[in-house]
XYZ file of C-alpha atoms in Angstrom:
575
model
C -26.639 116.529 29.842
C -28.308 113.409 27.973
C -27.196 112.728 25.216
C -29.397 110.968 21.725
C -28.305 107.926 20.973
C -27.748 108.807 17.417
C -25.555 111.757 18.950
C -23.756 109.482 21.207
C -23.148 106.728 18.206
C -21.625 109.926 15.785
C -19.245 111.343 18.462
C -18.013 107.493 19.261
C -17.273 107.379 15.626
C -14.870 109.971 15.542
C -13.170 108.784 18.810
C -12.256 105.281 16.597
C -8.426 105.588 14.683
C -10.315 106.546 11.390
C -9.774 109.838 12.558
C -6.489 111.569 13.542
C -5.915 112.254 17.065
C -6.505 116.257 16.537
C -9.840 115.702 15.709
C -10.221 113.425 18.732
C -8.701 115.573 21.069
C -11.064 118.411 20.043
C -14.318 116.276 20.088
C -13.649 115.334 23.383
C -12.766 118.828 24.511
C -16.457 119.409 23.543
C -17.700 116.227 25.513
C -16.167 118.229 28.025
C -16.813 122.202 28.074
C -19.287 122.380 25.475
C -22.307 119.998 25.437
C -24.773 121.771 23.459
C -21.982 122.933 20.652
C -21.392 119.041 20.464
C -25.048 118.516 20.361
C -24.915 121.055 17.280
C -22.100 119.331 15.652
C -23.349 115.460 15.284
C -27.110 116.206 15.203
C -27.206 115.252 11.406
C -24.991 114.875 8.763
C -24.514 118.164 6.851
C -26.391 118.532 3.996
C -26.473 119.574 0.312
C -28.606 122.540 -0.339
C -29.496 125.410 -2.721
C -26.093 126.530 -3.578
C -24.391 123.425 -2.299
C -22.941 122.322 0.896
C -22.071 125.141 3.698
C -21.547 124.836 7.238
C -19.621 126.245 10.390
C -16.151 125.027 10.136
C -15.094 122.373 13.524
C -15.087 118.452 14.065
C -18.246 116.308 13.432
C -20.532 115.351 10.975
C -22.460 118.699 10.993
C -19.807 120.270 10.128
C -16.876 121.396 7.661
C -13.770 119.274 7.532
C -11.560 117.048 6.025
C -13.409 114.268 7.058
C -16.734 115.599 5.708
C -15.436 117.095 2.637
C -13.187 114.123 2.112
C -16.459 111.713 2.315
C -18.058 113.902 -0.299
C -15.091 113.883 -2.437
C -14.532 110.010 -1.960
C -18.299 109.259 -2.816
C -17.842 111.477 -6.011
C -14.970 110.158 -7.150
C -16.361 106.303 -7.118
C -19.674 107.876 -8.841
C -17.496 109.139 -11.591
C -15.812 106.312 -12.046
C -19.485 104.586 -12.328
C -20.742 106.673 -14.761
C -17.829 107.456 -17.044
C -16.785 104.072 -17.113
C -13.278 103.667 -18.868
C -12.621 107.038 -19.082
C -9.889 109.613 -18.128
C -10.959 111.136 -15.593
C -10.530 114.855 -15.366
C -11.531 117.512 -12.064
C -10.980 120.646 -11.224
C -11.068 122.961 -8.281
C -10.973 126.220 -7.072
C -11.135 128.004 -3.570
C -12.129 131.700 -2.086
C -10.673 133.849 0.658
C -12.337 132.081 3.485
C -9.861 130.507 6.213
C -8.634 126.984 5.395
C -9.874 127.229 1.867
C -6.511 126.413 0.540
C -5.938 123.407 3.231
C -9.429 121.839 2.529
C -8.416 122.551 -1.321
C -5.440 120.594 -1.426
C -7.292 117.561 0.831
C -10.171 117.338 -1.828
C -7.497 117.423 -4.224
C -5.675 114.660 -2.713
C -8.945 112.587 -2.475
C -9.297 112.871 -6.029
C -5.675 112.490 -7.286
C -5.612 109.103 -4.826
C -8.749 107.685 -7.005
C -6.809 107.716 -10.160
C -8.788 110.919 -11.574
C -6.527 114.115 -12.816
C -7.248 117.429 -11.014
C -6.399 120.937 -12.435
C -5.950 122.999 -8.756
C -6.069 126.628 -9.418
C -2.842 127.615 -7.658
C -4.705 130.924 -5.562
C -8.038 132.107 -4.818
C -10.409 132.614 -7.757
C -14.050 133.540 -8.471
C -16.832 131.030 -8.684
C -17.592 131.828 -12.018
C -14.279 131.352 -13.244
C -14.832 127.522 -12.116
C -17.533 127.270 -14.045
C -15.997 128.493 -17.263
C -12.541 126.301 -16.377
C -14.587 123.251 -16.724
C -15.619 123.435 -20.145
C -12.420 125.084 -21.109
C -10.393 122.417 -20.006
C -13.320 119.342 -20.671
C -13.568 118.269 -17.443
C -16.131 115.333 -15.883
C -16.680 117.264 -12.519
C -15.698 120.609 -10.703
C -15.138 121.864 -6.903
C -15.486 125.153 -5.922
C -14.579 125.418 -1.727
C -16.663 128.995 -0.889
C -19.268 129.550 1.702
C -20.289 132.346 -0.286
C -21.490 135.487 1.762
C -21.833 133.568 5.112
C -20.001 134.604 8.244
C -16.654 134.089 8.683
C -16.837 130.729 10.304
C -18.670 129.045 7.851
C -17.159 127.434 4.703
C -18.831 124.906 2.129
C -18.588 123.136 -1.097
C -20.419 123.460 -3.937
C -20.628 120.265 -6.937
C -19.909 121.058 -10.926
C -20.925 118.837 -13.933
C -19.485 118.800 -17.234
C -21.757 121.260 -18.441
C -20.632 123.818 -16.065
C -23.837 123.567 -14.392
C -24.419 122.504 -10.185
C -25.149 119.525 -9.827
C -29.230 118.971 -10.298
C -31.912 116.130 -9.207
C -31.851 112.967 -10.160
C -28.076 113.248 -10.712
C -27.156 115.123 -7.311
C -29.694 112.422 -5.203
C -27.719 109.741 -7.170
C -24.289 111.447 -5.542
C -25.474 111.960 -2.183
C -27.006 108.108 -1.923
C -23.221 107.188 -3.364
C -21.660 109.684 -0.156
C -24.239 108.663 2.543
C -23.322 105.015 2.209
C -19.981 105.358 2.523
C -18.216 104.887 5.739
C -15.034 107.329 7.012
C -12.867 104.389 6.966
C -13.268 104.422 3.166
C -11.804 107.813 2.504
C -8.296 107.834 0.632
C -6.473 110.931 1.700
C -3.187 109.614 0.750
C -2.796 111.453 -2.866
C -0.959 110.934 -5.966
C 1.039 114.112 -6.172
C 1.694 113.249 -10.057
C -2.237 114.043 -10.844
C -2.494 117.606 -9.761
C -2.011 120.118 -12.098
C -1.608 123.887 -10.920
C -3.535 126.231 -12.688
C -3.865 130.053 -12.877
C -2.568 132.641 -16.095
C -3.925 131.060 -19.492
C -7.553 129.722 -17.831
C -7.483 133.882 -16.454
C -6.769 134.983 -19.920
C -9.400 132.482 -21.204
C -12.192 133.940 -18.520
C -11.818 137.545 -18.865
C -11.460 137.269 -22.714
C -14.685 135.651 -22.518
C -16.134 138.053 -20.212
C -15.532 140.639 -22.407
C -17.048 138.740 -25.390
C -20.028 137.963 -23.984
C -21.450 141.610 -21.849
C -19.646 144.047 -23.935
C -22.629 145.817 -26.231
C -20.563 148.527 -28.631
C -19.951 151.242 -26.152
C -18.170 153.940 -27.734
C -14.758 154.795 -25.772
C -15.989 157.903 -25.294
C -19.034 156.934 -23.433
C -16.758 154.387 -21.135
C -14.365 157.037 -20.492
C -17.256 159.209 -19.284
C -18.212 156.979 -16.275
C -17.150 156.794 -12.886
C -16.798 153.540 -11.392
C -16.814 152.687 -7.731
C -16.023 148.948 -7.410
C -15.567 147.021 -4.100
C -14.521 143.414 -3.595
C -15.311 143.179 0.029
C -12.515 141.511 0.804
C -13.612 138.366 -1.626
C -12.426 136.731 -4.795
C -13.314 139.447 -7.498
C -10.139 141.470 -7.364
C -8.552 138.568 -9.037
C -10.886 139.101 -12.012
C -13.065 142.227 -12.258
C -10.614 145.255 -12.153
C -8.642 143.224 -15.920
C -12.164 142.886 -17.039
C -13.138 146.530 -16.872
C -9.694 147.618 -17.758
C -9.247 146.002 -20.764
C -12.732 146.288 -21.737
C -11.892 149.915 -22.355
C -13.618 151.446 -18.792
C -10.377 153.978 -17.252
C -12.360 155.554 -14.260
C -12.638 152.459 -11.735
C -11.639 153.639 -8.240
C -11.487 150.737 -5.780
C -12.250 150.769 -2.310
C -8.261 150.303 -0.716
C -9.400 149.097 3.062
C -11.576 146.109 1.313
C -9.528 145.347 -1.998
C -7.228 142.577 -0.156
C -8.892 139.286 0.671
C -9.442 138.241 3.880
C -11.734 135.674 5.493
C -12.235 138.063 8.667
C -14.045 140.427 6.170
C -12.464 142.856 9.148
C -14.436 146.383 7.525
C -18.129 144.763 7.416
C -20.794 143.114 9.491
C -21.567 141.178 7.095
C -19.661 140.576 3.210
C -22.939 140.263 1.615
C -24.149 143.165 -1.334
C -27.570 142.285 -0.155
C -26.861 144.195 2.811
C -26.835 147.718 2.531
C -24.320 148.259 5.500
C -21.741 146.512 3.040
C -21.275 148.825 0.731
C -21.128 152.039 3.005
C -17.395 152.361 2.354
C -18.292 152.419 -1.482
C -20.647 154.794 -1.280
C -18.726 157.058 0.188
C -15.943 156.919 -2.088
C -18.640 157.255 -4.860
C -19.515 160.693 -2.811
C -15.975 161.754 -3.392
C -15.466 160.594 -6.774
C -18.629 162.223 -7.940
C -19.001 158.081 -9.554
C -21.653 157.195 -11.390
C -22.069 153.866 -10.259
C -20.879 151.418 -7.302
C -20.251 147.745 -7.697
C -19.821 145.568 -4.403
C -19.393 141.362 -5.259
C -19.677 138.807 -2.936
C -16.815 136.601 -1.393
C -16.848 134.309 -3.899
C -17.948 136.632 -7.099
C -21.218 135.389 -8.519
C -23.214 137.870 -7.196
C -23.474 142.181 -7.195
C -24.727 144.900 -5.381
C -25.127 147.979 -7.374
C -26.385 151.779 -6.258
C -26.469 154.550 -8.783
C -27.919 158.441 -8.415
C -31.112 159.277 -8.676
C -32.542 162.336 -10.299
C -31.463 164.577 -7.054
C -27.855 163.219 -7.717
C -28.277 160.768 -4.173
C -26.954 157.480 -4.099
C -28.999 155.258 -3.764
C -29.069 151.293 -3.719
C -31.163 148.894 -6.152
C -32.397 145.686 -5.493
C -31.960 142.262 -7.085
C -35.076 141.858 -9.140
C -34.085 145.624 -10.299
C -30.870 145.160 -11.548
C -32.026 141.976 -13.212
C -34.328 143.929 -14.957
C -31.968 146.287 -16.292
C -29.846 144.454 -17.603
C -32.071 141.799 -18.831
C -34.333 144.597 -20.599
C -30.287 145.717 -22.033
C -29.737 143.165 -23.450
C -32.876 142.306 -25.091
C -32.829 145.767 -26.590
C -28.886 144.912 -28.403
C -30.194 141.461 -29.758
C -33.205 143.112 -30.745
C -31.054 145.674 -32.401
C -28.791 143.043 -34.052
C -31.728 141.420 -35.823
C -30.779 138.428 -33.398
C -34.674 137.864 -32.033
C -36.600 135.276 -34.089
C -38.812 133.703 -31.047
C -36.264 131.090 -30.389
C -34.703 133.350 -27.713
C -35.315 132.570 -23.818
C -34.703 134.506 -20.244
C -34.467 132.624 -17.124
C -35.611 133.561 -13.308
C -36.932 132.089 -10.301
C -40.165 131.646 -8.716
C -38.859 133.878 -5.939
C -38.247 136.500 -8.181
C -39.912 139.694 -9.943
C -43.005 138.785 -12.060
C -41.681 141.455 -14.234
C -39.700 139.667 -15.866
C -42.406 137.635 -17.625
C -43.815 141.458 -18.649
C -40.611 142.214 -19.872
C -39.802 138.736 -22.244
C -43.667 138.911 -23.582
C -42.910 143.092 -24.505
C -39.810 141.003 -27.011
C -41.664 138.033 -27.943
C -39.014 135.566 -25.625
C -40.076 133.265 -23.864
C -39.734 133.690 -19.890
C -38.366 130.192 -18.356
C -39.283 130.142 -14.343
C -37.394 127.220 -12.226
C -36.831 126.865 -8.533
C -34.132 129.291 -6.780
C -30.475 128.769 -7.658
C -28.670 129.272 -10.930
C -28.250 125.498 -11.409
C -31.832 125.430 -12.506
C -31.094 128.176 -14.943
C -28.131 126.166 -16.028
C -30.376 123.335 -16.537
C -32.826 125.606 -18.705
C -29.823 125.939 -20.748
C -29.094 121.873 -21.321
C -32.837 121.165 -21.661
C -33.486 123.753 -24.260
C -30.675 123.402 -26.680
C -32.558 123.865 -29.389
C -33.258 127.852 -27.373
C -30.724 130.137 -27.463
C -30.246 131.664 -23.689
C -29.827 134.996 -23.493
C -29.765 136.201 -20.053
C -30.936 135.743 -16.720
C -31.283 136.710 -12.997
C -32.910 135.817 -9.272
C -33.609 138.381 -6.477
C -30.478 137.742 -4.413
C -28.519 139.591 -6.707
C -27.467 136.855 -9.247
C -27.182 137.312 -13.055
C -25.662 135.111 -15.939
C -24.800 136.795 -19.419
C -25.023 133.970 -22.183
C -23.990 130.444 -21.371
C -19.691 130.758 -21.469
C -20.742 130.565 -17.231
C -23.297 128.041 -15.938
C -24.029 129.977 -12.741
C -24.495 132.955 -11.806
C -21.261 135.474 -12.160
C -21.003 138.733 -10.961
C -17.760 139.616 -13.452
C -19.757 139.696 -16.686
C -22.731 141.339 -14.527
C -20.251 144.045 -13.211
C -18.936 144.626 -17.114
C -22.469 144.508 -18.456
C -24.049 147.019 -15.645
C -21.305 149.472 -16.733
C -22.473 148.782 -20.498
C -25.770 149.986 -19.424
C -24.784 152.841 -17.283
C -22.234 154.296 -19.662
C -24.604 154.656 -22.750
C -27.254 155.706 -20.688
C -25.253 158.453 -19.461
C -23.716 158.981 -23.049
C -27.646 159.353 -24.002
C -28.680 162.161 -21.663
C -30.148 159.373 -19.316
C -29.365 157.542 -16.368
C -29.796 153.405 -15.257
C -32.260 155.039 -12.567
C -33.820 157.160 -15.575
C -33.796 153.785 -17.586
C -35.207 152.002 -14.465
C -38.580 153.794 -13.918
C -39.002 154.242 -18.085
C -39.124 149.947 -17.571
C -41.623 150.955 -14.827
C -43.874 153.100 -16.970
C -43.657 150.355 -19.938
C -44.086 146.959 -18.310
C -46.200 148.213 -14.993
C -44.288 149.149 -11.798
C -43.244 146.165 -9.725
C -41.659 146.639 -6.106
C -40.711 143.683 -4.185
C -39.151 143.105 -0.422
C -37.805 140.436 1.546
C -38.468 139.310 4.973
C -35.775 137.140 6.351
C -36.434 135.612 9.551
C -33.172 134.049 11.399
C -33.531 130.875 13.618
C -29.887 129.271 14.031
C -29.290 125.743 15.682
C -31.249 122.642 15.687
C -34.489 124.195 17.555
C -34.189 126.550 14.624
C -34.566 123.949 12.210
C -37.391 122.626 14.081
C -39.521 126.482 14.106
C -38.366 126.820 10.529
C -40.126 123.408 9.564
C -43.262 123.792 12.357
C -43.639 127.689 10.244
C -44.118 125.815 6.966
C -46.435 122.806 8.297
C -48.489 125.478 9.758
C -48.388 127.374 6.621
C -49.668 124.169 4.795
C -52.061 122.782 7.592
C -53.619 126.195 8.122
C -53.255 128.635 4.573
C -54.551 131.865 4.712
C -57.258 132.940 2.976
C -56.652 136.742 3.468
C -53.406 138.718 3.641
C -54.070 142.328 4.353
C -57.583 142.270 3.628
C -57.241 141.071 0.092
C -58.247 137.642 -0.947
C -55.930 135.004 -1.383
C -57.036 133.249 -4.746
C -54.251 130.976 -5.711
C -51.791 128.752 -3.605
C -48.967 126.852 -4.764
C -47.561 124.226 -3.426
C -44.260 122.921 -4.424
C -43.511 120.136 -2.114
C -46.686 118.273 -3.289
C -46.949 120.073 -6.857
C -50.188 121.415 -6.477
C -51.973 124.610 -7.352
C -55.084 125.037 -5.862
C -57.339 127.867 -6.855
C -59.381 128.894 -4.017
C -62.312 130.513 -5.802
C -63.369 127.713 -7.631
C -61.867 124.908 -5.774
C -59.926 123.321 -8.688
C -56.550 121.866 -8.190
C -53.728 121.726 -11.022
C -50.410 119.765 -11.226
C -47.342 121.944 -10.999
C -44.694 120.057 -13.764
C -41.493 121.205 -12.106
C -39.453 119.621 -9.434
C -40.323 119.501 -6.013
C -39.718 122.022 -3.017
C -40.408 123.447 0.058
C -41.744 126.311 -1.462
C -45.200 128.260 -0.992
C -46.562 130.862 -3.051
C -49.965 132.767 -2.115
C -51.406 135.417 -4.891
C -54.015 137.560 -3.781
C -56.796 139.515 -5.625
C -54.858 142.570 -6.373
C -52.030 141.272 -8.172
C -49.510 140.427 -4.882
C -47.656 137.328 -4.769
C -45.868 136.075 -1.591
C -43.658 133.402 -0.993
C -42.541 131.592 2.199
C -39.769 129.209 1.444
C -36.872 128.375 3.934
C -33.092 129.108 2.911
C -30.946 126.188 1.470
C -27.864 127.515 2.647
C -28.703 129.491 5.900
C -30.622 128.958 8.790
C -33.330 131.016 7.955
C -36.555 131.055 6.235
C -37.527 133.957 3.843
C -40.553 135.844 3.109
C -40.527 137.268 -0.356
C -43.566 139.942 -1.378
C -43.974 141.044 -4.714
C -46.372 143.935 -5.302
C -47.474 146.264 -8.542
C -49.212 149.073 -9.985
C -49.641 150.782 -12.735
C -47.301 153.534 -13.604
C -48.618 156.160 -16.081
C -45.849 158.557 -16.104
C -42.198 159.382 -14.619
C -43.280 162.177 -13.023
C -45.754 159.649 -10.509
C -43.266 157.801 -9.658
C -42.680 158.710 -6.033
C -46.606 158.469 -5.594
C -46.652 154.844 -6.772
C -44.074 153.711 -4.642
C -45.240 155.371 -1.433
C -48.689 153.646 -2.613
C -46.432 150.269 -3.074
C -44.595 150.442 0.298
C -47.483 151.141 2.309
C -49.331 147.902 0.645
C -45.586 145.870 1.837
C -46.025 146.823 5.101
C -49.755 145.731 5.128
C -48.843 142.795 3.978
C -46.018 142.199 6.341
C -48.167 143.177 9.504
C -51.129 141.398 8.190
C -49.062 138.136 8.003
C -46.888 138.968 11.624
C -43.414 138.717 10.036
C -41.260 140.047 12.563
């Protein structure tokens, strides 16, 4: 096969003495038996995205090693020397169940502890959120959390903290990667200085689930908590370390665990996939739900920062919700207890995404809070947060199953969202009601909102290239029509323009820029076509609504609702 030149010059880099002759063995053992998985490895260097960096895990640029991760690490460690100039220097870093986790742990670890900067190393797996919060806690510069989230099992990634608590954010994370991209391999110092890393793992626990508590714990009478059956799977990930204390010594007694997925394992051996997105993942849940007679079921992620919850409908089925609903419910929870505690004086604000339910804006405006909207990802949230401090942040959420109670976590963390879901299910229950009950009252209130996503897979460098021709075709050619309704508004967010299609007049978008577009049609529907940052896909997300004028038209709205989804989704050919 013919190799690019800019192919050829990566793969002769890692033949050189810079790297160790394991690594060289296996990149020629590629040059060898696998051309195009060599092609796929030194293409490009891997990148940061949404949620950080993630990649398969093998030898080359494009992928996730100690060399990459060790370039990263090196190229932060001389920008935090830069910008905290004359300072003690302070990391830490944490790691999930994924394979070589620990290894690549200890290697960024030694990276740092080699450039004269003190790293805390949490001494097992822990949740992402519990990085977050050991930041602060322990006033460090910088954090590491080593996760590939809800990815296959082959992937692995790393994902940048600032002092805040917060992922990194532009200018600051463009600042970084110009720092990393200039650096050469040769550069890298691996050799570490043992005396600099501190294990970490009971008091910061203590610290996090105390804190948990604190902060998504709403007066629930023991009675109440006692009352409700809890289903609560960690598919194999992080959250077993964290959630079962939580909900124990936050008073709830009834929390059966799904045995075959509590221990951790980077296989993720029962499901096709460890993501609570998927329905498939919690099937082993359910069923124990079934058996329990529970109330509710709670599946987390790998890494813990996001849920999947299902609870019974009014014919006692289980059934699933969806991201933008369970970051309604809890968001429209927790509005209700500050409203209760006299705590609302219009200096309040929710966060969400652009990707996310418009109900949410309904919802703030019904509470007089305001309804801040940034990008996808929690770090723009988190950023809300530092830009507003004169705001006090309640709560907030994004479609793929994210939420963040208060600010004691910058990101988004499923263990205060698993505690605070139960809060809302056990004095609904304790009320005569149910979270499903509570869901379609929201509906009737604040007009009913259904959304769907359409995720389209393309792996591999021709992937890339579909994914970015779908986009520039998107732009070049919009559409003035989706499903026979007019398309009136399009935003762009790589060029920060809103262009109203009726009248012709264009508007500047003040938020940063992406490769994001949103089309709104005449009758209220809003769709957005915006490729992942962390997989190789690119995503579809519909929004649609009606009005809703009573509980008992429920299922007639949403057959109503579907039917316009799948217009949409033929209309447009996403298949």
């Amino acid at each position: 096969m013919n190799i690019a030149p800019n192919i050829l010059n990566a793969v002769n880099e890692w033949l050189t003495p810079t790297f160790d002759n394991d690594t060289q063995a296996a990149v020629k053992e590629l040059m060898t038996t696998s051309p195009k998985e060599l092609e796929e490895s030194f293409y490009k260097n891997l990148e940061f995205g949404t949620g950080g960096m993630r990649g398969v895990m093998g030898v080359g640029n494009n992928r996730i090693n100690k060399y990459t991760l060790g370039k990263n690490t090196q190229g932060l460690s001389d920008y935090l020397h830069e910008v905290f100039p004359n300072q003690p220097l302070k990391v830490v870093i944490a790691y999930d169940c994924r394979h070589n986790s620990n290894t690549l742990a200890k290697v960024v670890a030694d990276v740092f502890s080699a450039n004269g900067i003190h790293v805390y190393l949490f001494s097992d797996l822990r949740p992402t959120p519990e990085l977050s919060f050991a930041l602060k806690y322990l006033g460090c510069q910088c954090g590491i959390v080593l996760t590939a989230s809800h990815n296959p099992p082959e992937y692995n990634g790393y994902k940048v903290y600032w002092e805040d608590g917060g992922q990194i954010v532009p200018p600051q994370d463009g600042a970084i990667i110009n720092v990393i991209e200039n650096l050469s391999y040769d550069k890298i110092k691996f050799n570490s200085n043992e005396s600099l890393i501190e294990y970490i793992d009971t008091e910061i626990d203590k610290a996090f689930v105390k804190s948990s508590i604190k902060n998504a714990s709403f007066n629930t009478p023991a009675e109440a908590k006692d009352n409700l059956q809890i289903v609560f799977t960690s598919l194999h990930g992080t959250s077993i370390k964290s959630i079962p204390d939580t909900l124990s010594q936050a008073g709830y007694t009834n929390v059966h665990i799904v045995p075959e997925q509590a221990e951790p394992n980077g296989d993720f051996p029962t499901v096709k996939s460890p993501n609570p997105e998927e329905p498939e993942a919690l099937t082993m849940a359910l069923a124990l739900a079934d058996k329990t007679n529970s109330d509710i079921v709670v599946g987390t992620d790998p890494d813990c920062d996001r849920l999947g919850v299902a609870v019974r409908n009014n014919d006692g089925k289980m059934i699933l919700l969806n991201g933008n609903q369970t970051m309604i419910l809890m968001t429209s929870f927790l509005l209700k207890q500050w409203k209760k505690a006299g705590k609302i004086n219009g200096k309040q604000f929710v966060g969400s995404t652009i990707v996310s339910t418009p109900m949410m804006m309904e919802l703030a405006t019904s509470y007089g809070v305001e309804c801040k909207v940034g990008l996808t990802g929690f770090k723009w949230i988190a950023k809300m947060i530092k830009d507003f401090p004169e705001l006090e942040f309640i709560g907030g959420g994004e479609e793929s199953f994210g939420f963040m109670v208060g600010d004691a976590v910058r990101d988004k963390d499923a263990v205060a969202a698993t505690l605070l879901i139960c809060e809302v299910a056990a004095q609904a229950k304790a009320a005569g009601s149910s979270v499903y009950n509570e869901l379609l009252q929201l509906y009737v209130e604040n007009g009913f909102y259904k959304e769907h996503l359409v995720s389209l897979t393309k792996k591999g460098m021709e992937g890339l290239q579909e994914i970015n021709q779908m986009m520039i075709d998107l732009r070049q050619n919009p559409l003035k029509e989706i499903s026979g309704q007019r398309v009136i508004m399009v935003e762009d967010y790589q060029s920060s323009i809103a262009l109203n299609l009726l009248t012709g007049e264009e508007s500047t978008m003040d938020i940063p820029k992406s490769n994001v577009l949103i089309y709104y049609t005449e009758d209220g529907s809003k769709i957005c076509a915006r490729p992942s940052g962390t997989e190789p896909k690119i995503k579809f997300y519909i929004s649609v609504n009606a009005e809703l004028d009573s509980v008992a038209n429920f299922d007639a709205a949403e057959s109503f609702l579907d039917e316009k989804i799948q217009n949409i989704i033929a209309g447009m050919q996403l298949k």
